[in-house]
Amino acid sequence: MPYRAALLLPAMAGMLAAQTGQRPIPPTTTQTPLPSAQAYLSRTGTTPKPSAQEYPARAKIEKLSIGAEYLVHSFSSGSQMFIAKDYLVVEVALFPANGQSLPVSAGHFSLQINGRKQALSPQAPEIVANALKYPDPHTSSGLHPTAQLGPIVLGQPKPVERFPGDPDARSGPTPRRPDEDPKDLDKEPPITAEELVVQAALPEGEHRGPTSGFLYFPYRGRINRIRSLELVFSSPDGSAILPLPLL
């Protein structure tokens, strides 16, 4: 009899669990957070000029022509212009021979200032975008005056709160211009500085035909102390040095 009771105990426990509605606890799953909107921005670059000869600085190696233009702190979409105070901006354009495909990388470029051996490397545009969106008020990348000249906007975007009640962010209603048509309020807002700085950056990867875009070199020194700038290109396809005319 004790032997039969021992056999019946597990079966009775299973029936009791079914009657009480107990269910096995599933394993916990960890949800991967969705990437930010900034992660979806693609680098489309700028529109290349007809040839490398159209750029103030140019060089030619065996299978490639390079054009470059020094823009100080500015980068533009054509209708809007923004200022990145802590970066030197250079637009570069690559023209492969006979429209061949070409591996494009910002890492192929560096910038020499005043002939120094230690050159600056370009910074990832996503890092530049973050600095523009969340400027540090204790450095020169803080809020700068913004001026509007027709469709061109100079300056950095208004700082946003990094946490509730951020004292360094001053928010308030944006006044509407007297000549602003209320119907224009429904139009798509213009591109922001942090969006453009990523989209107009030199696109990475394999490209066929001319490709151009902006490079951003971190620099917090005085512009008037720059006596010479040289853009250095070095890749498996060859190397070249482009002296950049100062503005």
CSV table of N, CA, C and O in Angstrom, one decimal, residues 12-75:
chain,number,residue,atom,x,y,z
A,12,MET,N,-1.4,13.0,-8.6
A,12,MET,CA,-2.3,13.9,-7.9
A,12,MET,C,-1.8,15.4,-7.9
A,12,MET,O,-2.6,16.3,-8.0
A,13,ALA,N,-0.5,15.5,-7.8
A,13,ALA,CA,0.0,16.9,-7.8
A,13,ALA,C,-0.2,17.5,-9.1
A,13,ALA,O,-0.5,18.7,-9.2
A,14,GLY,N,-0.1,16.8,-10.2
A,14,GLY,CA,-0.3,17.3,-11.6
A,14,GLY,C,-1.7,17.7,-11.8
A,14,GLY,O,-2.1,18.7,-12.4
A,15,MET,N,-2.7,16.9,-11.3
A,15,MET,CA,-4.1,17.2,-11.4
A,15,MET,C,-4.4,18.5,-10.6
A,15,MET,O,-5.2,19.3,-11.0
A,16,LEU,N,-3.9,18.6,-9.4
A,16,LEU,CA,-4.1,19.8,-8.6
A,16,LEU,C,-3.6,21.1,-9.3
A,16,LEU,O,-4.3,22.1,-9.2
A,17,ALA,N,-2.5,21.0,-9.9
A,17,ALA,CA,-2.0,22.2,-10.6
A,17,ALA,C,-2.9,22.5,-11.8
A,17,ALA,O,-3.1,23.7,-12.1
A,18,ALA,N,-3.4,21.5,-12.5
A,18,ALA,CA,-4.3,21.8,-13.6
A,18,ALA,C,-5.6,22.5,-13.1
A,18,ALA,O,-6.2,23.3,-13.7
A,19,GLN,N,-6.2,22.0,-11.9
A,19,GLN,CA,-7.4,22.5,-11.4
A,19,GLN,C,-7.2,24.0,-10.9
A,19,GLN,O,-8.1,24.8,-11.0
A,20,THR,N,-6.1,24.3,-10.4
A,20,THR,CA,-5.9,25.6,-9.9
A,20,THR,C,-5.5,26.6,-11.0
A,20,THR,O,-5.3,27.8,-10.7
A,21,GLY,N,-5.3,26.1,-12.2
A,21,GLY,CA,-5.0,27.0,-13.3
A,21,GLY,C,-3.6,27.5,-13.4
A,21,GLY,O,-3.3,28.5,-14.0
A,22,GLN,N,-2.7,26.8,-12.7
A,22,GLN,CA,-1.3,27.3,-12.7
A,22,GLN,C,-0.7,26.9,-14.1
A,22,GLN,O,-1.0,25.9,-14.7
A,23,ARG,N,0.2,27.8,-14.6
A,23,ARG,CA,0.9,27.6,-15.8
A,23,ARG,C,2.4,27.8,-15.6
A,23,ARG,O,2.8,28.6,-14.7
A,24,PRO,N,3.2,27.1,-16.4
A,24,PRO,CA,4.6,27.3,-16.2
A,24,PRO,C,5.0,28.7,-16.6
A,24,PRO,O,4.4,29.3,-17.5
A,25,ILE,N,5.9,29.3,-15.9
A,25,ILE,CA,6.4,30.7,-16.1
A,25,ILE,C,7.3,30.7,-17.3
A,25,ILE,O,8.4,30.0,-17.2
A,26,PRO,N,7.0,31.5,-18.3
A,26,PRO,CA,7.9,31.5,-19.5
A,26,PRO,C,9.2,32.2,-19.2
A,26,PRO,O,9.2,33.1,-18.3
A,27,PRO,N,10.3,32.0,-19.9
A,27,PRO,CA,11.5,32.7,-19.6
A,27,PRO,C,11.4,34.1,-20.0
A,27,PRO,O,10.7,34.5,-20.9
A,28,THR,N,12.1,35.0,-19.2
A,28,THR,CA,12.0,36.4,-19.4
A,28,THR,C,12.8,36.8,-20.7
A,28,THR,O,13.9,36.2,-20.9
A,29,THR,N,12.3,37.7,-21.5
A,29,THR,CA,12.9,38.1,-22.7
A,29,THR,C,13.3,39.5,-22.6
A,29,THR,O,12.6,40.3,-22.1
A,30,THR,N,14.4,39.9,-23.1
A,30,THR,CA,14.9,41.3,-23.1
A,30,THR,C,14.7,41.9,-24.4
A,30,THR,O,15.1,41.4,-25.5
A,31,GLN,N,13.9,43.0,-24.4
A,31,GLN,CA,13.6,43.7,-25.6
A,31,GLN,C,14.8,44.7,-26.0
A,31,GLN,O,15.3,45.4,-25.2
A,32,THR,N,15.2,44.6,-27.3
A,32,THR,CA,16.2,45.5,-27.7
A,32,THR,C,15.6,46.9,-28.0
A,32,THR,O,14.6,47.0,-28.6
A,33,PRO,N,16.2,47.9,-27.3
A,33,PRO,CA,15.6,49.3,-27.5
A,33,PRO,C,15.7,49.7,-29.0
A,33,PRO,O,16.7,49.4,-29.7
A,34,LEU,N,14.7,50.5,-29.4
A,34,LEU,CA,14.7,50.9,-30.8
A,34,LEU,C,15.8,52.0,-31.0
A,34,LEU,O,16.1,52.8,-30.1
A,35,PRO,N,16.5,52.0,-32.1
A,35,PRO,CA,17.5,53.0,-32.4
A,35,PRO,C,16.9,54.4,-32.5
A,35,PRO,O,15.7,54.5,-32.8
A,36,SER,N,17.6,55.4,-32.2
A,36,SER,CA,17.1,56.7,-32.3
A,36,SER,C,16.9,57.1,-33.8
A,36,SER,O,17.4,56.5,-34.7
A,37,ALA,N,16.2,58.2,-34.0
A,37,ALA,CA,16.0,58.7,-35.3
A,37,ALA,C,17.3,59.0,-36.1
A,37,ALA,O,17.4,58.9,-37.3
A,38,GLN,N,18.3,59.5,-35.3
A,38,GLN,CA,19.5,59.8,-35.9
A,38,GLN,C,20.2,58.6,-36.6
A,38,GLN,O,20.9,58.8,-37.5
A,39,ALA,N,19.9,57.4,-36.0
A,39,ALA,CA,20.5,56.2,-36.6
A,39,ALA,C,20.0,55.9,-38.0
A,39,ALA,O,20.7,55.2,-38.7
A,40,TYR,N,18.9,56.4,-38.3
A,40,TYR,CA,18.3,56.1,-39.7
A,40,TYR,C,18.8,57.1,-40.7
A,40,TYR,O,18.5,56.9,-41.9
A,41,LEU,N,19.5,58.1,-40.3
A,41,LEU,CA,20.0,59.1,-41.3
A,41,LEU,C,21.1,58.5,-42.2
A,41,LEU,O,22.0,57.8,-41.6
A,42,SER,N,20.9,58.6,-43.5
A,42,SER,CA,22.0,58.1,-44.3
A,42,SER,C,22.9,59.2,-44.9
A,42,SER,O,22.4,60.3,-45.0
A,43,ARG,N,24.1,58.8,-45.2
A,43,ARG,CA,25.0,59.8,-45.7
A,43,ARG,C,24.9,59.8,-47.3
A,43,ARG,O,25.3,58.8,-47.9
A,44,THR,N,24.3,60.8,-47.8
A,44,THR,CA,24.1,60.9,-49.2
A,44,THR,C,25.1,61.8,-49.9
A,44,THR,O,25.2,61.9,-51.1
A,45,GLY,N,25.9,62.6,-49.1
A,45,GLY,CA,26.9,63.5,-49.6
A,45,GLY,C,26.3,64.7,-50.2
A,45,GLY,O,25.2,65.1,-50.0
A,46,THR,N,27.2,65.4,-51.0
A,46,THR,CA,26.8,66.6,-51.7
A,46,THR,C,26.8,66.3,-53.2
A,46,THR,O,27.1,65.2,-53.7
A,47,THR,N,26.4,67.3,-54.0
A,47,THR,CA,26.4,67.1,-55.5
A,47,THR,C,27.7,67.5,-56.0
A,47,THR,O,28.2,68.7,-55.9
A,48,PRO,N,28.5,66.6,-56.6
A,48,PRO,CA,29.8,66.9,-57.2
A,48,PRO,C,29.7,67.9,-58.3
A,48,PRO,O,28.7,67.9,-59.1
A,49,LYS,N,30.7,68.8,-58.4
A,49,LYS,CA,30.8,69.7,-59.5
A,49,LYS,C,31.2,68.9,-60.8
A,49,LYS,O,31.6,67.7,-60.7
A,50,PRO,N,31.2,69.5,-62.0
A,50,PRO,CA,31.4,68.7,-63.2
A,50,PRO,C,32.8,68.0,-63.2
A,50,PRO,O,32.9,66.9,-63.8
A,51,SER,N,33.8,68.6,-62.6
A,51,SER,CA,35.1,68.0,-62.6
A,51,SER,C,35.9,68.5,-61.5
A,51,SER,O,35.6,69.5,-60.8
A,52,ALA,N,37.1,67.8,-61.2
A,52,ALA,CA,37.9,68.3,-60.1
A,52,ALA,C,38.5,69.7,-60.4
A,52,ALA,O,38.9,70.4,-59.4
A,53,GLN,N,38.6,70.1,-61.6
A,53,GLN,CA,39.1,71.4,-62.0
A,53,GLN,C,38.2,72.5,-61.5
A,53,GLN,O,38.7,73.7,-61.4
A,54,GLU,N,37.0,72.2,-61.1
A,54,GLU,CA,36.1,73.3,-60.6
A,54,GLU,C,36.3,73.6,-59.1
A,54,GLU,O,35.7,74.5,-58.6
A,55,TYR,N,37.2,72.9,-58.5
A,55,TYR,CA,37.5,73.1,-57.0
A,55,TYR,C,38.7,73.9,-56.8
A,55,TYR,O,39.7,73.8,-57.6
A,56,PRO,N,38.8,74.7,-55.8
A,56,PRO,CA,40.0,75.5,-55.5
A,56,PRO,C,41.3,74.7,-55.4
A,56,PRO,O,42.4,75.1,-55.7
A,57,ALA,N,41.2,73.5,-54.8
A,57,ALA,CA,42.3,72.6,-54.6
A,57,ALA,C,42.1,71.3,-55.4
A,57,ALA,O,40.9,70.8,-55.3
A,58,ARG,N,43.1,70.8,-56.0
A,58,ARG,CA,42.9,69.6,-56.8
A,58,ARG,C,44.2,68.8,-57.0
A,58,ARG,O,45.3,69.4,-56.9
A,59,ALA,N,44.0,67.5,-57.2
A,59,ALA,CA,45.2,66.7,-57.4
A,59,ALA,C,44.8,65.5,-58.3
A,59,ALA,O,43.6,65.2,-58.4
A,60,LYS,N,45.7,64.9,-59.0
A,60,LYS,CA,45.4,63.8,-59.8
A,60,LYS,C,46.5,62.7,-59.6
A,60,LYS,O,47.7,62.9,-59.6
A,61,ILE,N,46.0,61.5,-59.4
A,61,ILE,CA,46.8,60.3,-59.3
A,61,ILE,C,46.4,59.4,-60.5
A,61,ILE,O,45.6,59.7,-61.3
A,62,GLU,N,47.0,58.2,-60.5
A,62,GLU,CA,46.8,57.3,-61.7
A,62,GLU,C,45.4,57.1,-62.1
A,62,GLU,O,45.0,57.3,-63.2
A,63,LYS,N,44.5,56.7,-61.2
A,63,LYS,CA,43.1,56.3,-61.5
A,63,LYS,C,42.1,57.2,-60.9
A,63,LYS,O,40.9,56.9,-60.8
A,64,LEU,N,42.6,58.4,-60.4
A,64,LEU,CA,41.6,59.2,-59.6
A,64,LEU,C,42.0,60.7,-59.7
A,64,LEU,O,43.2,61.0,-59.6
A,65,SER,N,41.0,61.5,-59.7
A,65,SER,CA,41.2,63.0,-59.6
A,65,SER,C,40.4,63.4,-58.3
A,65,SER,O,39.3,62.9,-58.1
A,66,ILE,N,41.0,64.3,-57.6
A,66,ILE,CA,40.5,64.8,-56.3
A,66,ILE,C,40.3,66.3,-56.4
A,66,ILE,O,41.2,67.0,-56.8
A,67,GLY,N,39.2,66.8,-55.9
A,67,GLY,CA,38.9,68.2,-55.8
A,67,GLY,C,38.6,68.5,-54.3
A,67,GLY,O,37.9,67.6,-53.6
A,68,ALA,N,38.9,69.7,-53.8
A,68,ALA,CA,38.6,70.0,-52.4
A,68,ALA,C,38.4,71.5,-52.3
A,68,ALA,O,39.0,72.3,-53.0
A,69,GLU,N,37.6,71.9,-51.3
A,69,GLU,CA,37.4,73.3,-50.9
A,69,GLU,C,37.2,73.4,-49.4
A,69,GLU,O,36.5,72.7,-48.8
A,70,TYR,N,38.0,74.4,-48.9
A,70,TYR,CA,38.0,74.7,-47.5
A,70,TYR,C,36.9,75.7,-47.2
A,70,TYR,O,36.8,76.7,-47.8
A,71,LEU,N,36.0,75.3,-46.3
A,71,LEU,CA,34.8,76.1,-46.0
A,71,LEU,C,34.8,76.7,-44.6
A,71,LEU,O,33.8,77.2,-44.1
A,72,VAL,N,36.0,76.7,-43.9
A,72,VAL,CA,36.1,77.2,-42.6
A,72,VAL,C,35.2,76.4,-41.6
A,72,VAL,O,35.4,75.2,-41.4
A,73,HIS,N,34.1,77.0,-41.1
A,73,HIS,CA,33.2,76.3,-40.2
A,73,HIS,C,31.9,76.0,-40.8
A,73,HIS,O,31.0,75.4,-40.1
A,74,SER,N,31.6,76.4,-42.0
A,74,SER,CA,30.3,76.3,-42.6
A,74,SER,C,30.0,75.0,-43.4
A,74,SER,O,30.9,74.4,-44.0
A,75,PHE,N,28.8,74.6,-43.4
A,75,PHE,CA,28.3,73.5,-44.2
A,75,PHE,C,26.9,73.9,-44.7
A,75,PHE,O,26.1,74.5,-43.9
